[in-house]
Amino acid sequence: MARRKSKKSKRNQGHQVTQPPDRKLRSLQQSLTVAGQVTDPCKALGLYQQAMHTAEEVLSSLGPESKPRKPGPDPRRQAYREALFGVAKSLQQLDECEEAARRFYELLKMEPGDSQGARFWLARCLLDLNRHDELLDLLEQFDDDSAMCSIPRLSGPSGLKGIRRPPR
């Protein structure tokens, strides 16, 4: 005797059940909190990558005018930036400085004001990669000395000694 399928299961056949954007956003914010407490950078990287994927889904469900590249106080965009920062920082901790630098540059394009301190970590990556010209360009790009003040801590007691831009 064949069993009759319920209306509910018929409706969900072939369709993925998705959460509304607000519920996804709350879930995303909880995921970011958990990822921020993980001390193993490899595990944190996986959690942040999942969070980025979820943030992209939330943003894409809002339409093309809500792409994550636009700066602003929108919590959906902030969650994306926080996930991206977590991915970049985890990559940097795993000595994947080339990829981390790319992600930090992406953050700075999205948020030129740099409220998360991406330029500090980008400076660290550029220093580790011996990309001194890019490092000096980064430091010249900002009016304040916040990233410059951090360089001695990043590079040891010598700081930027010996790093000079060649004459042009």
Backbone as CSV, one residue per row, in Angstrom:
resi,resn,N_x,N_y,N_z,CA_x,CA_y,CA_z,C_x,C_y,C_z
1,MET,0.841,-1.177,0.000,0.000,0.000,0.000,0.888,1.243,0.000
2,ALA,0.677,2.112,-0.953,1.482,3.332,-1.064,1.025,4.353,-0.021
3,ARG,1.997,4.970,0.590,1.697,6.009,1.586,1.453,7.321,0.890
4,ARG,0.529,8.003,1.411,0.227,9.321,0.883,1.180,10.348,1.473
5,LYS,1.752,11.172,0.628,2.654,12.206,1.124,1.834,13.367,1.653
6,SER,2.324,13.945,2.717,1.636,15.100,3.281,1.810,16.311,2.372
7,LYS,0.908,17.259,2.518,0.999,18.480,1.721,2.307,19.205,1.976
8,LYS,2.742,19.171,3.221,3.973,19.877,3.585,5.169,19.297,2.841
9,SER,5.275,17.965,2.804,6.426,17.377,2.133,6.344,17.582,0.624
10,LYS,5.131,17.628,0.043,5.001,17.909,-1.379,5.477,19.317,-1.708
11,ARG,5.139,20.255,-0.852,5.543,21.646,-1.085,7.053,21.800,-1.052
12,ASN,7.725,21.046,-0.184,9.159,21.212,-0.008,9.981,20.336,-0.939
13,GLN,9.315,19.461,-1.718,10.050,18.604,-2.630,10.744,19.447,-3.688
14,GLY,12.033,19.225,-3.857,12.777,19.932,-4.880,13.080,21.386,-4.559
15,HIS,12.660,21.845,-3.398,12.922,23.225,-3.011,13.675,23.232,-1.693
16,GLN,14.676,24.026,-1.638,15.416,24.169,-0.392,14.667,25.162,0.497
17,VAL,14.463,24.765,1.732,13.792,25.648,2.678,14.824,26.647,3.164
18,THR,14.537,27.930,3.000,15.484,28.967,3.406,14.888,29.820,4.507
19,GLN,15.789,30.393,5.276,15.374,31.284,6.356,15.134,32.680,5.791
20,PRO,14.239,33.445,6.416,14.088,34.841,6.005,15.388,35.605,6.287
21,PRO,15.659,36.684,5.514,16.914,37.432,5.684,17.180,37.897,7.121
22,ASP,16.157,38.341,7.853,16.389,38.808,9.224,16.851,37.675,10.134
23,ARG,16.270,36.502,9.963,16.679,35.351,10.775,18.092,34.924,10.400
24,LYS,18.400,34.948,9.090,19.754,34.622,8.646,20.763,35.613,9.218
25,LEU,20.382,36.887,9.266,21.282,37.900,9.802,21.577,37.632,11.276
26,ARG,20.549,37.309,12.050,20.772,36.986,13.467,21.670,35.765,13.616
27,SER,21.410,34.751,12.802,22.229,33.543,12.823,23.675,33.870,12.431
28,LEU,23.836,34.720,11.434,25.157,35.149,10.981,25.905,35.877,12.096
29,GLN,25.222,36.790,12.776,25.864,37.530,13.866,26.283,36.596,14.995
30,GLN,25.482,35.578,15.280,25.862,34.584,16.293,27.074,33.787,15.837
31,SER,27.107,33.423,14.557,28.251,32.685,14.011,29.532,33.498,14.112
32,LEU,29.434,34.794,13.847,30.610,35.660,13.946,31.101,35.758,15.382
33,THR,30.181,35.784,16.328,30.566,35.817,17.747,31.316,34.547,18.113
34,VAL,30.802,33.403,17.683,31.449,32.125,17.974,32.825,32.072,17.312
35,ALA,32.902,32.450,16.052,34.181,32.418,15.325,35.217,33.307,16.000
36,GLY,34.789,34.433,16.532,35.708,35.349,17.201,36.288,34.794,18.493
37,GLN,35.665,33.765,19.035,36.145,33.163,20.281,37.033,31.945,20.044
38,VAL,37.134,31.503,18.798,37.947,30.336,18.465,39.408,30.750,18.390
39,THR,40.267,30.008,19.065,41.690,30.364,19.082,42.500,29.668,17.986
40,ASP,42.016,28.580,17.445,42.709,27.872,16.367,42.410,28.591,15.055
41,PRO,43.423,29.200,14.415,43.168,29.985,13.207,42.599,29.158,12.056
42,CYS,42.910,27.879,11.987,42.377,27.029,10.920,40.864,26.838,11.095
43,LYS,40.444,26.575,12.320,39.013,26.432,12.602,38.299,27.770,12.427
44,ALA,38.926,28.836,12.893,38.328,30.169,12.753,38.149,30.512,11.276
45,LEU,39.140,30.167,10.451,39.049,30.447,9.016,37.821,29.771,8.415
46,GLY,37.604,28.519,8.757,36.431,27.803,8.252,35.130,28.453,8.690
47,LEU,35.063,28.853,9.950,33.848,29.498,10.463,33.609,30.843,9.790
48,TYR,34.672,31.624,9.621,34.524,32.928,8.966,34.148,32.769,7.487
49,GLN,34.691,31.742,6.829,34.328,31.516,5.433,32.846,31.152,5.310
50,GLN,32.351,30.327,6.237,30.925,30.001,6.248,30.099,31.265,6.491
51,ALA,30.552,32.090,7.410,29.843,33.338,7.707,29.824,34.250,6.488
52,MET,30.939,34.317,5.752,30.979,35.143,4.540,29.976,34.641,3.513
53,HIS,29.900,33.327,3.374,28.950,32.742,2.429,27.517,33.108,2.815
54,THR,27.207,32.998,4.095,25.873,33.357,4.579,25.606,34.841,4.353
55,ALA,26.598,35.686,4.634,26.437,37.133,4.441,26.185,37.446,2.969
56,GLU,26.879,36.759,2.073,26.658,36.969,0.644,25.239,36.566,0.253
57,GLU,24.736,35.477,0.845,23.358,35.048,0.574,22.360,36.105,1.050
58,VAL,22.591,36.618,2.250,21.692,37.642,2.797,21.692,38.866,1.888
59,LEU,22.869,39.301,1.481,22.966,40.490,0.636,22.380,40.258,-0.749
60,SER,22.588,39.070,-1.311,22.060,38.809,-2.652,20.539,38.700,-2.644
61,SER,19.971,38.305,-1.510,18.511,38.216,-1.432,17.856,39.599,-1.406
62,LEU,18.657,40.626,-1.193,18.124,41.988,-1.135,18.114,42.672,-2.491
63,GLY,18.778,42.078,-3.476,18.796,42.672,-4.807,20.141,43.271,-5.140
64,PRO,20.338,43.642,-6.421,21.644,44.132,-6.874,22.079,45.442,-6.241
65,GLU,21.160,46.251,-5.780,21.549,47.534,-5.177,22.154,47.359,-3.788
66,SER,22.148,46.143,-3.257,22.659,45.905,-1.910,23.923,45.057,-1.914
67,LYS,24.729,45.154,-2.952,25.966,44.382,-3.007,26.887,44.783,-1.865
68,PRO,27.736,43.849,-1.386,28.574,44.124,-0.217,29.692,45.126,-0.430
69,ARG,29.889,45.635,-1.612,30.995,46.563,-1.857,30.677,48.002,-1.457
70,LYS,29.448,48.290,-1.116,29.076,49.662,-0.750,29.284,49.883,0.745
71,PRO,30.018,50.922,1.133,30.189,51.188,2.563,28.901,51.734,3.175
72,GLY,28.785,51.620,4.459,27.616,52.162,5.134,27.341,51.437,6.433
73,PRO,26.427,51.971,7.221,26.163,51.404,8.542,25.225,50.194,8.542
74,ASP,24.780,49.741,7.374,23.856,48.618,7.277,24.441,47.391,7.997
75,PRO,23.724,46.788,8.953,24.257,45.645,9.698,24.546,44.437,8.811
76,ARG,23.841,44.315,7.686,24.120,43.204,6.765,25.483,43.376,6.129
77,ARG,25.792,44.597,5.752,27.115,44.860,5.163,28.207,44.776,6.229
78,GLN,27.891,45.239,7.431,28.863,45.164,8.522,29.203,43.708,8.838
79,ALA,28.210,42.832,8.815,28.453,41.408,9.071,29.360,40.827,7.985
80,TYR,29.147,41.242,6.740,30.013,40.781,5.653,31.453,41.255,5.886
81,ARG,31.606,42.531,6.226,32.955,43.067,6.463,33.627,42.373,7.643
82,GLU,32.865,42.096,8.689,33.428,41.414,9.854,33.881,39.996,9.485
83,ALA,33.088,39.307,8.678,33.467,37.967,8.231,34.712,38.027,7.347
84,LEU,34.760,39.001,6.446,35.920,39.163,5.571,37.172,39.475,6.388
85,PHE,37.034,40.338,7.392,38.169,40.647,8.260,38.635,39.377,8.980
86,GLY,37.697,38.579,9.467,38.048,37.332,10.150,38.779,36.366,9.236
87,VAL,38.331,36.277,7.981,39.010,35.415,7.007,40.438,35.922,6.795
88,ALA,40.583,37.222,6.563,41.908,37.800,6.306,42.841,37.608,7.504
89,LYS,42.342,37.870,8.694,43.162,37.738,9.904,43.562,36.286,10.132
90,SER,42.647,35.363,9.908,42.968,33.934,10.056,44.024,33.508,9.041
91,LEU,43.888,33.976,7.797,44.896,33.666,6.783,46.261,34.214,7.189
92,GLN,46.279,35.423,7.725,47.542,36.027,8.168,48.167,35.198,9.298
93,GLN,47.348,34.713,10.215,47.852,33.890,11.318,48.368,32.541,10.822
94,LEU,47.854,32.085,9.686,48.308,30.822,9.098,49.472,31.026,8.127
95,ASP,50.060,32.216,8.145,51.177,32.591,7.269,50.811,32.533,5.788
96,GLU,49.556,32.760,5.472,49.087,32.882,4.094,48.976,34.376,3.790
97,CYS,50.110,35.057,3.886,50.120,36.524,3.825,49.686,37.081,2.480
98,GLU,50.000,36.385,1.401,49.611,36.885,0.071,48.086,36.967,-0.036
99,GLU,47.399,35.894,0.327,45.936,35.880,0.265,45.342,36.817,1.312
100,ALA,45.954,36.862,2.496,45.468,37.763,3.545,45.553,39.213,3.081
101,ALA,46.666,39.578,2.457,46.837,40.951,1.959,45.747,41.290,0.939
102,ARG,45.437,40.342,0.065,44.381,40.571,-0.928,43.046,40.857,-0.244
103,ARG,42.752,40.097,0.805,41.493,40.294,1.536,41.491,41.625,2.290
104,PHE,42.628,42.000,2.884,42.697,43.288,3.581,42.536,44.452,2.599
105,TYR,43.132,44.326,1.409,42.929,45.358,0.387,41.446,45.458,0.016
106,GLU,40.786,44.311,-0.112,39.353,44.298,-0.429,38.564,45.042,0.655
107,LEU,38.927,44.813,1.907,38.266,45.515,3.016,38.464,47.018,2.924
108,LEU,39.680,47.437,2.626,39.965,48.874,2.541,39.213,49.526,1.383
109,LYS,38.983,48.780,0.302,38.182,49.321,-0.807,36.731,49.504,-0.379
110,MET,36.222,48.549,0.402,34.836,48.618,0.857,34.635,49.691,1.902
111,GLU,35.635,49.867,2.747,35.511,50.803,3.860,36.792,51.629,3.986
112,PRO,36.900,52.693,3.204,38.117,53.503,3.214,38.448,54.091,4.586
113,GLY,37.462,54.289,5.445,37.716,54.814,6.788,38.403,53.822,7.701
114,ASP,38.370,52.525,7.352,39.095,51.468,8.050,38.772,51.393,9.534
115,SER,37.518,51.235,9.882,37.133,51.159,11.293,37.603,49.864,11.954
116,GLN,37.964,48.863,11.163,38.388,47.590,11.736,39.900,47.470,11.875
117,GLY,40.642,48.440,11.412,42.099,48.381,11.521,42.743,47.462,10.499
118,ALA,42.129,47.304,9.349,42.663,46.413,8.316,44.044,46.860,7.843
119,ARG,44.272,48.178,7.832,45.575,48.653,7.326,46.716,48.237,8.236
120,PHE,46.466,48.115,9.529,47.487,47.635,10.455,47.913,46.220,10.072
121,TRP,46.923,45.353,9.835,47.224,43.955,9.505,47.747,43.832,8.086
122,LEU,47.269,44.689,7.190,47.801,44.704,5.836,49.272,45.112,5.872
123,ALA,49.598,46.113,6.682,50.995,46.543,6.827,51.856,45.374,7.307
124,ARG,51.343,44.601,8.229,52.069,43.434,8.740,52.322,42.436,7.610
125,CYS,51.295,42.169,6.805,51.452,41.236,5.685,52.484,41.742,4.681
126,LEU,52.374,43.019,4.330,53.307,43.583,3.360,54.736,43.543,3.880
127,LEU,54.905,43.778,5.158,56.231,43.698,5.769,56.757,42.268,5.712
128,ASP,55.900,41.299,6.053,56.308,39.892,6.012,56.627,39.428,4.597
129,LEU,55.962,40.021,3.606,56.188,39.662,2.201,57.325,40.461,1.561
130,ASN,57.949,41.347,2.343,59.020,42.229,1.852,58.550,43.097,0.687
131,ARG,57.312,43.513,0.726,56.760,44.416,-0.294,56.785,45.830,0.280
132,HIS,57.993,46.332,0.429,58.218,47.597,1.128,57.643,48.798,0.392
133,ASP,57.707,48.803,-0.942,57.129,49.933,-1.683,55.626,50.026,-1.433
134,GLU,54.956,48.878,-1.458,53.511,48.877,-1.183,53.228,49.318,0.243
135,LEU,54.087,48.892,1.157,53.926,49.282,2.560,54.044,50.796,2.712
136,LEU,55.047,51.367,2.082,55.228,52.819,2.166,54.063,53.556,1.495
137,ASP,53.565,53.014,0.377,52.387,53.614,-0.275,51.180,53.578,0.658
138,LEU,51.005,52.463,1.343,49.891,52.329,2.282,49.999,53.361,3.396
139,LEU,51.186,53.523,3.942,51.380,54.468,5.037,51.176,55.906,4.584
140,GLU,51.543,56.215,3.337,51.339,57.565,2.806,49.870,57.850,2.499
141,GLN,49.105,56.797,2.297,47.701,56.936,1.908,46.838,57.528,3.019
142,PHE,47.229,57.338,4.267,46.420,57.791,5.391,47.036,59.025,6.023
143,ASP,46.173,59.958,6.423,46.632,61.209,7.016,47.189,61.033,8.419
144,ASP,46.593,60.126,9.178,47.035,59.958,10.567,48.219,58.997,10.634
145,ASP,48.798,58.891,11.796,49.972,58.048,11.980,49.648,56.728,12.671
146,SER,48.382,56.325,12.712,48.030,55.134,13.482,48.718,53.875,12.959
147,ALA,48.747,53.678,11.659,49.412,52.492,11.129,50.926,52.620,11.282
148,MET,51.456,53.830,11.071,52.891,54.061,11.201,53.356,53.788,12.624
149,CYS,52.554,54.180,13.606,52.925,53.954,15.001,52.958,52.472,15.329
150,SER,52.226,51.667,14.586,52.158,50.239,14.857,53.323,49.472,14.251
151,ILE,53.984,50.053,13.270,55.043,49.334,12.562,56.177,48.885,13.479
152,PRO,56.672,49.712,14.410,57.742,49.204,15.270,57.324,47.954,16.049
153,ARG,56.083,47.872,16.473,55.626,46.671,17.187,55.591,45.488,16.244
154,LEU,55.251,45.728,14.982,55.120,44.645,14.025,56.458,44.079,13.595
155,SER,57.417,44.930,13.413,58.663,44.487,12.802,59.807,44.343,13.795
156,GLY,59.549,44.470,15.047,60.596,44.327,16.046,61.233,45.656,16.367
157,PRO,62.338,45.625,17.085,62.963,46.861,17.554,63.444,47.784,16.437
158,SER,63.714,47.230,15.250,64.251,48.089,14.188,63.170,48.910,13.500
159,GLY,61.916,48.496,13.622,60.839,49.243,12.979,61.042,49.313,11.481
160,LEU,60.958,50.496,10.905,61.110,50.669,9.468,62.542,51.026,9.065
161,LYS,63.474,50.943,10.005,64.857,51.263,9.650,65.311,50.367,8.510
162,GLY,65.898,50.935,7.542,66.384,50.183,6.398,65.359,50.086,5.274
163,ILE,64.135,50.435,5.562,63.120,50.424,4.508,62.994,51.842,3.995
164,ARG,63.505,52.054,2.837,63.459,53.375,2.230,62.967,53.222,0.804
165,ARG,62.230,54.221,0.366,61.778,54.219,-1.014,62.975,54.614,-1.877
166,PRO,63.231,53.822,-2.933,64.333,54.182,-3.829,64.018,55.471,-4.566
167,PRO,65.031,56.241,-4.922,64.802,57.489,-5.660,64.091,57.195,-6.971
168,ARG,63.161,58.088,-7.326,62.401,57.868,-8.568,62.926,58.724,-9.671
